[in-house]
PDB file of C-alpha atoms in Angstrom:
ATOM      1  CA  MET A   3    -168.264  82.705   9.313  1.00  0.00           C
ATOM      2  CA  ALA A   4    -166.791  79.275  10.018  1.00  0.00           C
ATOM      3  CA  LEU A   5    -163.790  80.890  11.703  1.00  0.00           C
ATOM      4  CA  LEU A   6    -166.035  83.136  13.755  1.00  0.00           C
ATOM      5  CA  GLY A   7    -168.067  80.137  14.857  1.00  0.00           C
ATOM      6  CA  ALA A   8    -164.924  78.313  15.968  1.00  0.00           C
ATOM      7  CA  MET A   9    -163.840  81.297  18.012  1.00  0.00           C
ATOM      8  CA  THR A  10    -167.123  81.524  19.868  1.00  0.00           C
ATOM      9  CA  VAL A  11    -167.506  77.880  20.880  1.00  0.00           C
ATOM     10  CA  PRO A  12    -168.005  77.775  24.672  1.00  0.00           C
ATOM     11  CA  VAL A  13    -164.991  76.629  26.656  1.00  0.00           C
ATOM     12  CA  GLU A  14    -166.945  73.613  27.912  1.00  0.00           C
ATOM     13  CA  ALA A  15    -167.260  72.331  24.344  1.00  0.00           C
ATOM     14  CA  ARG A  16    -163.566  72.845  23.634  1.00  0.00           C
ATOM     15  CA  ASP A  17    -162.498  70.953  26.758  1.00  0.00           C
ATOM     16  CA  LYS A  18    -162.309  67.278  25.791  1.00  0.00           C
ATOM     17  CA  ALA A  19    -161.483  65.935  29.269  1.00  0.00           C
ATOM     18  CA  PRO A  20    -164.131  63.808  31.029  1.00  0.00           C
ATOM     19  CA  VAL A  21    -166.531  65.842  33.102  1.00  0.00           C
ATOM     20  CA  ASN A  22    -167.801  64.440  36.401  1.00  0.00           C
ATOM     21  CA  CYS A  23    -169.873  67.408  37.493  1.00  0.00           C
ATOM     22  CA  ASP A  24    -170.067  71.180  37.603  1.00  0.00           C
ATOM     23  CA  LEU A  25    -169.986  72.712  41.078  1.00  0.00           C
ATOM     24  CA  GLY A  26    -170.973  76.354  41.029  1.00  0.00           C
ATOM     25  CA  GLY A  27    -168.902  77.214  37.968  1.00  0.00           C
ATOM     26  CA  THR A  28    -166.080  74.832  38.892  1.00  0.00           C
ATOM     27  CA  ARG A  29    -165.459  72.071  36.358  1.00  0.00           C
ATOM     28  CA  ILE A  30    -164.293  68.725  37.671  1.00  0.00           C
ATOM     29  CA  ARG A  31    -161.808  67.035  35.328  1.00  0.00           C
ATOM     30  CA  SER A  32    -160.446  63.508  35.673  1.00  0.00           C
ATOM     31  CA  LEU A  33    -156.677  63.461  35.043  1.00  0.00           C
ATOM     32  CA  PRO A  34    -155.078  60.070  35.806  1.00  0.00           C
ATOM     33  CA  ASP A  35    -151.351  59.855  36.462  1.00  0.00           C
ATOM     34  CA  PRO A  36    -149.882  57.694  33.664  1.00  0.00           C
ATOM     35  CA  ALA A  37    -146.721  56.993  35.666  1.00  0.00           C
ATOM     36  CA  THR A  38    -148.273  55.691  38.899  1.00  0.00           C
ATOM     37  CA  GLY A  39    -151.676  54.574  37.608  1.00  0.00           C
ATOM     38  CA  ARG A  40    -153.436  56.606  40.276  1.00  0.00           C
ATOM     39  CA  SER A  41    -156.540  58.542  39.325  1.00  0.00           C
ATOM     40  CA  TYR A  42    -156.996  62.156  40.372  1.00  0.00           C
ATOM     41  CA  ASP A  43    -159.496  64.917  39.702  1.00  0.00           C
ATOM     42  CA  ILE A  44    -158.671  68.571  39.280  1.00  0.00           C
ATOM     43  CA  GLU A  45    -161.087  71.448  39.851  1.00  0.00           C
ATOM     44  CA  VAL A  46    -160.934  74.280  37.317  1.00  0.00           C
ATOM     45  CA  THR A  47    -162.619  77.608  38.033  1.00  0.00           C
ATOM     46  CA  LEU A  48    -162.354  80.247  35.307  1.00  0.00           C
ATOM     47  CA  PRO A  49    -162.349  84.016  35.927  1.00  0.00           C
ATOM     48  CA  GLU A  50    -165.710  85.751  35.671  1.00  0.00           C
ATOM     49  CA  ASP A  51    -164.623  87.652  32.536  1.00  0.00           C
ATOM     50  CA  TYR A  52    -162.931  84.683  30.807  1.00  0.00           C
ATOM     51  CA  GLU A  53    -165.466  84.297  27.990  1.00  0.00           C
ATOM     52  CA  ALA A  54    -165.917  88.042  27.545  1.00  0.00           C
ATOM     53  CA  LYS A  55    -162.202  88.630  26.903  1.00  0.00           C
ATOM     54  CA  PRO A  56    -161.042  85.951  24.454  1.00  0.00           C
ATOM     55  CA  ALA A  57    -157.741  87.690  23.688  1.00  0.00           C
ATOM     56  CA  ARG A  58    -156.537  87.679  27.290  1.00  0.00           C
ATOM     57  CA  ARG A  59    -154.257  85.103  28.850  1.00  0.00           C
ATOM     58  CA  TYR A  60    -154.617  84.609  32.589  1.00  0.00           C
ATOM     59  CA  PRO A  61    -152.353  83.753  35.505  1.00  0.00           C
ATOM     60  CA  VAL A  62    -153.084  80.369  37.048  1.00  0.00           C
ATOM     61  CA  LEU A  63    -153.201  79.612  40.762  1.00  0.00           C
ATOM     62  CA  TYR A  64    -152.697  75.913  41.505  1.00  0.00           C
ATOM     63  CA  TYR A  65    -153.739  75.044  45.055  1.00  0.00           C
ATOM     64  CA  ALA A  66    -153.215  71.900  47.091  1.00  0.00           C
ATOM     65  CA  ASP A  67    -155.979  70.163  49.042  1.00  0.00           C
ATOM     66  CA  GLY A  68    -158.610  70.899  46.423  1.00  0.00           C
ATOM     67  CA  GLY A  69    -161.675  68.654  46.488  1.00  0.00           C
ATOM     68  CA  HIS A  70    -161.439  67.951  50.210  1.00  0.00           C
ATOM     69  CA  LEU A  71    -163.868  65.118  51.019  1.00  0.00           C
ATOM     70  CA  SER A  72    -165.408  65.332  47.558  1.00  0.00           C
ATOM     71  CA  ASN A  73    -167.186  62.508  45.752  1.00  0.00           C
ATOM     72  CA  GLY A  74    -166.945  63.191  42.042  1.00  0.00           C
ATOM     73  CA  SER A  75    -169.247  60.326  41.047  1.00  0.00           C
ATOM     74  CA  THR A  76    -172.261  61.803  42.827  1.00  0.00           C
ATOM     75  CA  CYS A  77    -171.247  65.477  43.124  1.00  0.00           C
ATOM     76  CA  LEU A  78    -171.763  65.267  46.891  1.00  0.00           C
ATOM     77  CA  THR A  79    -169.009  67.457  48.207  1.00  0.00           C
ATOM     78  CA  LYS A  80    -167.584  69.466  51.058  1.00  0.00           C
ATOM     79  CA  GLU A  81    -164.869  71.685  49.635  1.00  0.00           C
ATOM     80  CA  PRO A  82    -163.604  74.280  52.101  1.00  0.00           C
ATOM     81  CA  ARG A  83    -160.371  74.990  50.210  1.00  0.00           C
ATOM     82  CA  ARG A  84    -162.066  75.512  46.835  1.00  0.00           C
ATOM     83  CA  GLN A  85    -164.751  77.702  48.342  1.00  0.00           C
ATOM     84  CA  GLU A  86    -162.207  79.628  50.369  1.00  0.00           C
ATOM     85  CA  ALA A  87    -159.881  80.228  47.430  1.00  0.00           C
ATOM     86  CA  LEU A  88    -162.725  81.306  45.161  1.00  0.00           C
ATOM     87  CA  ARG A  89    -164.347  83.548  47.768  1.00  0.00           C
ATOM     88  CA  LEU A  90    -161.122  85.304  48.752  1.00  0.00           C
ATOM     89  CA  VAL A  91    -159.770  85.733  45.214  1.00  0.00           C
ATOM     90  CA  ARG A  92    -163.020  87.138  43.837  1.00  0.00           C
ATOM     91  CA  ALA A  93    -163.524  89.443  46.813  1.00  0.00           C
ATOM     92  CA  LEU A  94    -160.001  90.834  46.454  1.00  0.00           C
ATOM     93  CA  HIS A  95    -160.457  91.276  42.704  1.00  0.00           C
ATOM     94  CA  ARG A  96    -163.776  93.083  43.083  1.00  0.00           C
ATOM     95  CA  GLU A  97    -162.195  95.357  45.677  1.00  0.00           C
ATOM     96  CA  GLY A  98    -159.498  96.283  43.171  1.00  0.00           C
ATOM     97  CA  LYS A  99    -156.695  94.631  45.158  1.00  0.00           C
ATOM     98  CA  LEU A 100    -155.803  92.171  42.374  1.00  0.00           C
ATOM     99  CA  SER A 101    -154.863  93.298  38.886  1.00  0.00           C
ATOM    100  CA  GLU A 102    -156.912  90.418  37.502  1.00  0.00           C
ATOM    101  CA  GLU A 103    -158.621  87.236  38.591  1.00  0.00           C
ATOM    102  CA  PRO A 104    -156.566  84.078  38.003  1.00  0.00           C
ATOM    103  CA  ILE A 105    -157.695  80.705  36.755  1.00  0.00           C
ATOM    104  CA  LEU A 106    -157.997  78.477  39.836  1.00  0.00           C
ATOM    105  CA  VAL A 107    -156.893  74.844  39.679  1.00  0.00           C
ATOM    106  CA  GLY A 108    -157.593  72.658  42.708  1.00  0.00           C
ATOM    107  CA  LEU A 109    -155.442  69.578  43.181  1.00  0.00           C
ATOM    108  CA  SER A 110    -157.435  66.673  44.611  1.00  0.00           C
ATOM    109  CA  TYR A 111    -156.484  63.397  46.247  1.00  0.00           C
ATOM    110  CA  ALA A 112    -156.089  59.975  44.666  1.00  0.00           C
ATOM    111  CA  LYS A 113    -159.417  58.294  44.059  1.00  0.00           C
ATOM    112  CA  GLY A 114    -160.163  55.273  46.208  1.00  0.00           C
ATOM    113  CA  GLU A 115    -157.872  56.485  48.987  1.00  0.00           C
ATOM    114  CA  GLY A 116    -158.580  58.395  52.163  1.00  0.00           C
ATOM    115  CA  PHE A 117    -157.507  62.003  51.861  1.00  0.00           C
ATOM    116  CA  ALA A 118    -155.118  61.703  54.827  1.00  0.00           C
ATOM    117  CA  ALA A 119    -153.232  58.814  53.234  1.00  0.00           C
ATOM    118  CA  SER A 120    -153.161  60.423  49.789  1.00  0.00           C
ATOM    119  CA  ARG A 121    -151.838  63.796  50.950  1.00  0.00           C
ATOM    120  CA  ALA A 122    -149.362  62.222  53.378  1.00  0.00           C
ATOM    121  CA  ARG A 123    -147.771  60.340  50.493  1.00  0.00           C
ATOM    122  CA  ASP A 124    -148.041  62.950  47.742  1.00  0.00           C
ATOM    123  CA  TYR A 125    -147.114  66.054  49.718  1.00  0.00           C
ATOM    124  CA  THR A 126    -144.098  64.855  51.738  1.00  0.00           C
ATOM    125  CA  PRO A 127    -140.501  64.978  50.438  1.00  0.00           C
ATOM    126  CA  VAL A 128    -138.924  61.995  52.194  1.00  0.00           C
ATOM    127  CA  ALA A 129    -140.119  58.578  53.349  1.00  0.00           C
ATOM    128  CA  ASP A 130    -139.420  58.789  57.069  1.00  0.00           C
ATOM    129  CA  LYS A 131    -142.008  56.043  57.564  1.00  0.00           C
ATOM    130  CA  PRO A 132    -144.230  53.833  55.367  1.00  0.00           C
ATOM    131  CA  GLY A 133    -146.794  55.707  53.294  1.00  0.00           C
ATOM    132  CA  TYR A 134    -144.802  58.936  53.029  1.00  0.00           C
ATOM    133  CA  GLY A 135    -142.268  60.470  50.674  1.00  0.00           C
ATOM    134  CA  GLY A 136    -144.078  60.460  47.314  1.00  0.00           C
ATOM    135  CA  ALA A 137    -143.677  64.167  46.502  1.00  0.00           C
ATOM    136  CA  GLU A 138    -141.191  63.545  43.703  1.00  0.00           C
ATOM    137  CA  ALA A 139    -143.645  61.390  41.774  1.00  0.00           C
ATOM    138  CA  TYR A 140    -146.519  63.771  42.465  1.00  0.00           C
ATOM    139  CA  GLN A 141    -144.459  66.761  41.327  1.00  0.00           C
ATOM    140  CA  LEU A 142    -143.776  64.978  38.027  1.00  0.00           C
ATOM    141  CA  TYR A 143    -147.523  64.358  37.617  1.00  0.00           C
ATOM    142  CA  LEU A 144    -148.240  67.997  38.409  1.00  0.00           C
ATOM    143  CA  LYS A 145    -145.775  69.176  35.779  1.00  0.00           C
ATOM    144  CA  GLN A 146    -146.304  66.693  32.956  1.00  0.00           C
ATOM    145  CA  THR A 147    -150.035  66.048  33.301  1.00  0.00           C
ATOM    146  CA  VAL A 148    -151.857  68.798  35.188  1.00  0.00           C
ATOM    147  CA  ILE A 149    -149.963  71.894  34.059  1.00  0.00           C
ATOM    148  CA  ALA A 150    -149.640  70.537  30.520  1.00  0.00           C
ATOM    149  CA  PHE A 151    -153.416  69.970  30.368  1.00  0.00           C
ATOM    150  CA  ILE A 152    -154.272  73.407  31.738  1.00  0.00           C
ATOM    151  CA  GLU A 153    -151.957  75.231  29.348  1.00  0.00           C
ATOM    152  CA  LYS A 154    -153.203  73.247  26.370  1.00  0.00           C
ATOM    153  CA  THR A 155    -156.894  73.628  27.218  1.00  0.00           C
ATOM    154  CA  TYR A 156    -157.227  77.147  28.639  1.00  0.00           C
ATOM    155  CA  ARG A 157    -155.738  80.564  27.950  1.00  0.00           C
ATOM    156  CA  ALA A 158    -153.156  80.222  30.679  1.00  0.00           C
ATOM    157  CA  ASP A 159    -150.136  82.505  30.877  1.00  0.00           C
ATOM    158  CA  GLU A 160    -147.117  80.216  31.164  1.00  0.00           C
ATOM    159  CA  GLN A 161    -145.098  83.028  32.721  1.00  0.00           C
ATOM    160  CA  ARG A 162    -147.523  83.541  35.590  1.00  0.00           C
ATOM    161  CA  ARG A 163    -147.983  80.252  37.404  1.00  0.00           C
ATOM    162  CA  LEU A 164    -148.647  80.464  41.122  1.00  0.00           C
ATOM    163  CA  TYR A 165    -148.708  77.709  43.715  1.00  0.00           C
ATOM    164  CA  TRP A 166    -150.554  77.770  47.042  1.00  0.00           C
ATOM    165  CA  GLY A 167    -150.245  75.068  49.645  1.00  0.00           C
ATOM    166  CA  HIS A 168    -151.097  75.035  53.354  1.00  0.00           C
ATOM    167  CA  SER A 169    -149.559  72.748  56.014  1.00  0.00           C
ATOM    168  CA  TYR A 170    -148.374  69.620  54.139  1.00  0.00           C
ATOM    169  CA  GLY A 171    -149.327  71.503  50.976  1.00  0.00           C
ATOM    170  CA  GLY A 172    -146.861  74.236  51.955  1.00  0.00           C
ATOM    171  CA  LEU A 173    -144.200  71.577  52.492  1.00  0.00           C
ATOM    172  CA  LEU A 174    -144.843  70.260  48.974  1.00  0.00           C
ATOM    173  CA  GLY A 175    -144.466  73.785  47.600  1.00  0.00           C
ATOM    174  CA  ALA A 176    -141.117  74.162  49.350  1.00  0.00           C
ATOM    175  CA  ARG A 177    -139.976  70.870  47.845  1.00  0.00           C
ATOM    176  CA  VAL A 178    -140.883  72.074  44.343  1.00  0.00           C
ATOM    177  CA  LEU A 179    -139.125  75.391  45.030  1.00  0.00           C
ATOM    178  CA  LEU A 180    -135.882  73.644  45.988  1.00  0.00           C
ATOM    179  CA  THR A 181    -135.849  71.076  43.188  1.00  0.00           C
ATOM    180  CA  GLU A 182    -137.507  72.806  40.213  1.00  0.00           C
ATOM    181  CA  PRO A 183    -137.960  76.487  41.102  1.00  0.00           C
ATOM    182  CA  GLY A 184    -138.982  77.520  37.574  1.00  0.00           C
ATOM    183  CA  LEU A 185    -142.118  75.377  37.663  1.00  0.00           C
ATOM    184  CA  PHE A 186    -143.919  78.310  39.307  1.00  0.00           C
ATOM    185  CA  GLN A 187    -143.083  81.985  39.448  1.00  0.00           C
ATOM    186  CA  SER A 188    -144.709  82.597  42.840  1.00  0.00           C
ATOM    187  CA  TYR A 189    -144.917  80.219  45.789  1.00  0.00           C
ATOM    188  CA  ILE A 190    -147.464  80.820  48.567  1.00  0.00           C
ATOM    189  CA  LEU A 191    -146.520  78.605  51.505  1.00  0.00           C
ATOM    190  CA  GLY A 192    -149.083  78.665  54.305  1.00  0.00           C
ATOM    191  CA  SER A 193    -148.132  77.382  57.770  1.00  0.00           C
ATOM    192  CA  PRO A 194    -145.755  74.940  56.061  1.00  0.00           C
ATOM    193  CA  SER A 195    -144.912  71.705  57.889  1.00  0.00           C
ATOM    194  CA  PHE A 196    -141.176  72.339  57.882  1.00  0.00           C
ATOM    195  CA  TRP A 197    -140.885  70.197  61.028  1.00  0.00           C
ATOM    196  CA  PHE A 198    -141.592  67.057  58.996  1.00  0.00           C
ATOM    197  CA  ALA A 199    -138.920  64.306  59.171  1.00  0.00           C
ATOM    198  CA  ASP A 200    -136.693  66.249  61.551  1.00  0.00           C
ATOM    199  CA  HIS A 201    -136.752  69.379  59.338  1.00  0.00           C
ATOM    200  CA  ALA A 202    -135.660  67.543  56.193  1.00  0.00           C
ATOM    201  CA  ILE A 203    -136.616  70.590  54.113  1.00  0.00           C
ATOM    202  CA  LEU A 204    -133.810  72.627  55.701  1.00  0.00           C
ATOM    203  CA  ALA A 205    -131.321  69.991  54.605  1.00  0.00           C
ATOM    204  CA  MET A 206    -132.777  70.202  51.093  1.00  0.00           C
ATOM    205  CA  ALA A 207    -132.304  73.968  51.152  1.00  0.00           C
ATOM    206  CA  ALA A 208    -128.665  73.562  52.154  1.00  0.00           C
ATOM    207  CA  LYS A 209    -128.124  70.999  49.402  1.00  0.00           C
ATOM    208  CA  TYR A 210    -129.674  73.327  46.822  1.00  0.00           C
ATOM    209  CA  ALA A 211    -127.418  76.204  47.894  1.00  0.00           C
ATOM    210  CA  LYS A 212    -124.289  74.087  47.467  1.00  0.00           C
ATOM    211  CA  ALA A 213    -125.186  73.260  43.878  1.00  0.00           C
ATOM    212  CA  ASN A 214    -126.737  76.544  42.698  1.00  0.00           C
ATOM    213  CA  ARG A 215    -125.862  80.221  42.697  1.00  0.00           C
ATOM    214  CA  ASP A 216    -129.376  81.519  42.136  1.00  0.00           C
ATOM    215  CA  LEU A 217    -132.969  80.732  43.061  1.00  0.00           C
ATOM    216  CA  LYS A 218    -135.358  82.605  40.812  1.00  0.00           C
ATOM    217  CA  ALA A 219    -138.718  82.742  42.559  1.00  0.00           C
ATOM    218  CA  ASN A 220    -141.110  84.931  44.496  1.00  0.00           C
ATOM    219  CA  VAL A 221    -141.782  83.217  47.836  1.00  0.00           C
ATOM    220  CA  LEU A 222    -144.492  84.343  50.254  1.00  0.00           C
ATOM    221  CA  ILE A 223    -144.875  82.505  53.566  1.00  0.00           C
ATOM    222  CA  TYR A 224    -147.535  83.077  56.207  1.00  0.00           C
ATOM    223  CA  VAL A 225    -148.048  81.470  59.604  1.00  0.00           C
ATOM    224  CA  GLY A 226    -150.315  82.051  62.580  1.00  0.00           C
ATOM    225  CA  GLY A 227    -148.878  83.796  65.606  1.00  0.00           C
ATOM    226  CA  ASP A 228    -150.257  81.044  67.832  1.00  0.00           C
ATOM    227  CA  GLU A 229    -148.386  78.337  65.906  1.00  0.00           C
ATOM    228  CA  ILE A 230    -145.627  78.051  68.478  1.00  0.00           C
ATOM    229  CA  ARG A 231    -144.510  75.242  70.738  1.00  0.00           C
ATOM    230  CA  ARG A 232    -147.091  74.938  73.479  1.00  0.00           C
ATOM    231  CA  TYR A 233    -149.184  72.295  75.159  1.00  0.00           C
ATOM    232  CA  ASP A 234    -152.421  71.644  73.257  1.00  0.00           C
ATOM    233  CA  PRO A 235    -155.047  69.873  75.403  1.00  0.00           C
ATOM    234  CA  GLY A 236    -156.933  68.823  72.282  1.00  0.00           C
ATOM    235  CA  ARG A 237    -153.907  66.929  70.996  1.00  0.00           C
ATOM    236  CA  ARG A 238    -152.685  65.930  74.446  1.00  0.00           C
ATOM    237  CA  GLY A 239    -149.208  67.058  73.571  1.00  0.00           C
ATOM    238  CA  ASP A 240    -147.013  69.900  72.385  1.00  0.00           C
ATOM    239  CA  THR A 241    -147.509  71.624  69.043  1.00  0.00           C
ATOM    240  CA  GLN A 242    -144.696  72.432  66.638  1.00  0.00           C
ATOM    241  CA  ASP A 243    -142.911  75.797  66.627  1.00  0.00           C
ATOM    242  CA  MET A 244    -143.998  76.658  63.107  1.00  0.00           C
ATOM    243  CA  VAL A 245    -143.273  80.357  63.564  1.00  0.00           C
ATOM    244  CA  GLY A 246    -139.680  79.553  64.431  1.00  0.00           C
ATOM    245  CA  ASP A 247    -139.412  77.136  61.500  1.00  0.00           C
ATOM    246  CA  VAL A 248    -140.624  79.771  59.030  1.00  0.00           C
ATOM    247  CA  ARG A 249    -138.053  82.245  60.338  1.00  0.00           C
ATOM    248  CA  ARG A 250    -135.268  79.652  60.073  1.00  0.00           C
ATOM    249  CA  PHE A 251    -136.217  78.742  56.500  1.00  0.00           C
ATOM    250  CA  GLU A 252    -136.428  82.380  55.409  1.00  0.00           C
ATOM    251  CA  LYS A 253    -133.136  83.282  57.098  1.00  0.00           C
ATOM    252  CA  GLN A 254    -131.399  80.283  55.551  1.00  0.00           C
ATOM    253  CA  LEU A 255    -132.469  81.152  51.998  1.00  0.00           C
ATOM    254  CA  LYS A 256    -131.682  84.843  52.429  1.00  0.00           C
ATOM    255  CA  SER A 257    -128.201  84.053  53.749  1.00  0.00           C
ATOM    256  CA  HIS A 258    -127.112  82.754  50.350  1.00  0.00           C
ATOM    257  CA  GLY A 259    -127.790  86.044  48.592  1.00  0.00           C
ATOM    258  CA  PHE A 260    -129.582  84.519  45.621  1.00  0.00           C
ATOM    259  CA  PRO A 261    -130.043  87.491  43.235  1.00  0.00           C
ATOM    260  CA  GLY A 262    -133.294  86.176  41.713  1.00  0.00           C
ATOM    261  CA  LEU A 263    -135.000  85.358  44.998  1.00  0.00           C
ATOM    262  CA  THR A 264    -137.675  87.465  46.636  1.00  0.00           C
ATOM    263  CA  ILE A 265    -138.844  86.013  49.936  1.00  0.00           C
ATOM    264  CA  ARG A 266    -141.135  87.516  52.550  1.00  0.00           C
ATOM    265  CA  SER A 267    -143.060  86.169  55.491  1.00  0.00           C
ATOM    266  CA  LEU A 268    -146.020  87.237  57.589  1.00  0.00           C
ATOM    267  CA  VAL A 269    -146.834  86.151  61.129  1.00  0.00           C
ATOM    268  CA  VAL A 270    -150.552  86.763  61.695  1.00  0.00           C
ATOM    269  CA  PRO A 271    -151.072  87.659  65.372  1.00  0.00           C
ATOM    270  CA  GLY A 272    -153.644  85.685  67.336  1.00  0.00           C
ATOM    271  CA  ARG A 273    -154.293  83.141  64.574  1.00  0.00           C
ATOM    272  CA  ASN A 274    -153.845  79.379  64.658  1.00  0.00           C
ATOM    273  CA  HIS A 275    -153.154  76.772  61.993  1.00  0.00           C
ATOM    274  CA  ARG A 276    -156.651  77.099  60.528  1.00  0.00           C
ATOM    275  CA  THR A 277    -157.699  80.684  61.207  1.00  0.00           C
ATOM    276  CA  THR A 278    -154.525  82.138  59.718  1.00  0.00           C
ATOM    277  CA  ILE A 279    -155.598  81.139  56.195  1.00  0.00           C
ATOM    278  CA  PRO A 280    -157.909  84.054  55.237  1.00  0.00           C
ATOM    279  CA  PRO A 281    -155.582  86.918  56.252  1.00  0.00           C
ATOM    280  CA  GLY A 282    -152.407  85.039  55.341  1.00  0.00           C
ATOM    281  CA  PHE A 283    -153.523  83.933  51.897  1.00  0.00           C
ATOM    282  CA  SER A 284    -155.087  87.336  51.161  1.00  0.00           C
ATOM    283  CA  TRP A 285    -151.787  89.064  51.969  1.00  0.00           C
ATOM    284  CA  ALA A 286    -149.812  86.622  49.830  1.00  0.00           C
ATOM    285  CA  VAL A 287    -152.020  86.555  46.725  1.00  0.00           C
ATOM    286  CA  THR A 288    -152.353  90.345  46.820  1.00  0.00           C
ATOM    287  CA  SER A 289    -148.565  90.599  46.990  1.00  0.00           C
ATOM    288  CA  ALA A 290    -148.247  88.264  44.009  1.00  0.00           C
ATOM    289  CA  LEU A 291    -151.045  89.595  41.780  1.00  0.00           C
ATOM    290  CA  GLY A 292    -151.854  93.052  43.112  1.00  0.00           C
ATOM    291  CA  GLY A 293    -151.316  96.063  40.848  1.00  0.00           C
ATOM    292  CA  GLY A 294    -149.257  96.053  37.697  1.00  0.00           C
ATOM    293  CA  ALA A 295    -150.359  96.123  34.102  1.00  0.00           C
ATOM    294  CA  VAL A 296    -153.010  93.666  32.986  1.00  0.00           C
ATOM    295  CA  ARG A 297    -152.005  91.681  29.886  1.00  0.00           C
TER     296      ARG A 297
END
């Protein structure tokens, strides 16, 4: 009876991390970075059948830009990325397009900092100017603190980690791919900012290829068809040719013939940097988690 009672304790009681608030089934957890001293929250949303199937281990989708403009101390929040990820994943699962619903883990910004400053530092691979280039430190935090916590606390399948990042978040994902590809099995890179620092990510890809004969990962990249070089009156200047950058990155990785690499891209016609997310992400997550046997 004691063993049975231990097995049926709700997941909230088993999770010893501090709880700021509960937002529609999403648990906010405070996970400071011991190396930098910065404080971050993560947002954990469990699958709808998590408690009903205690023997099952679940894939985990880690997504950048979680907790956008959130205030964990008061639970006042505007979270488009969390809501979008949850809405799209659950809709696809209910439609039978995903073999199972993953655990969702939103990666927030450093507390006490503006989100623009936090993501500019944490998501960029090189310091081309002050306040940028902290991706290496953030990647270490992601690996040693966030992923370690999730896999200790929840029934996460270590062999099915997925990463999703859009814009700078996609750039961060590419940096992880080219420095520690085994950290995730699937990389969803949405409208990635490959233009950053004079296309530094392409130089990183070339450096990786010189030192390695394989790149074991499933890479899915989407970009809006309107994300080309053109004059944007709203910005009073030209936009980046992100479609061309995606094609260059994909061609460069394919040219090395890495046997363990699967890489595909999707250009969504008529969509811009923001409106490409629903169809692009849906295509990518369905490609990564659609069909197959459920463990």
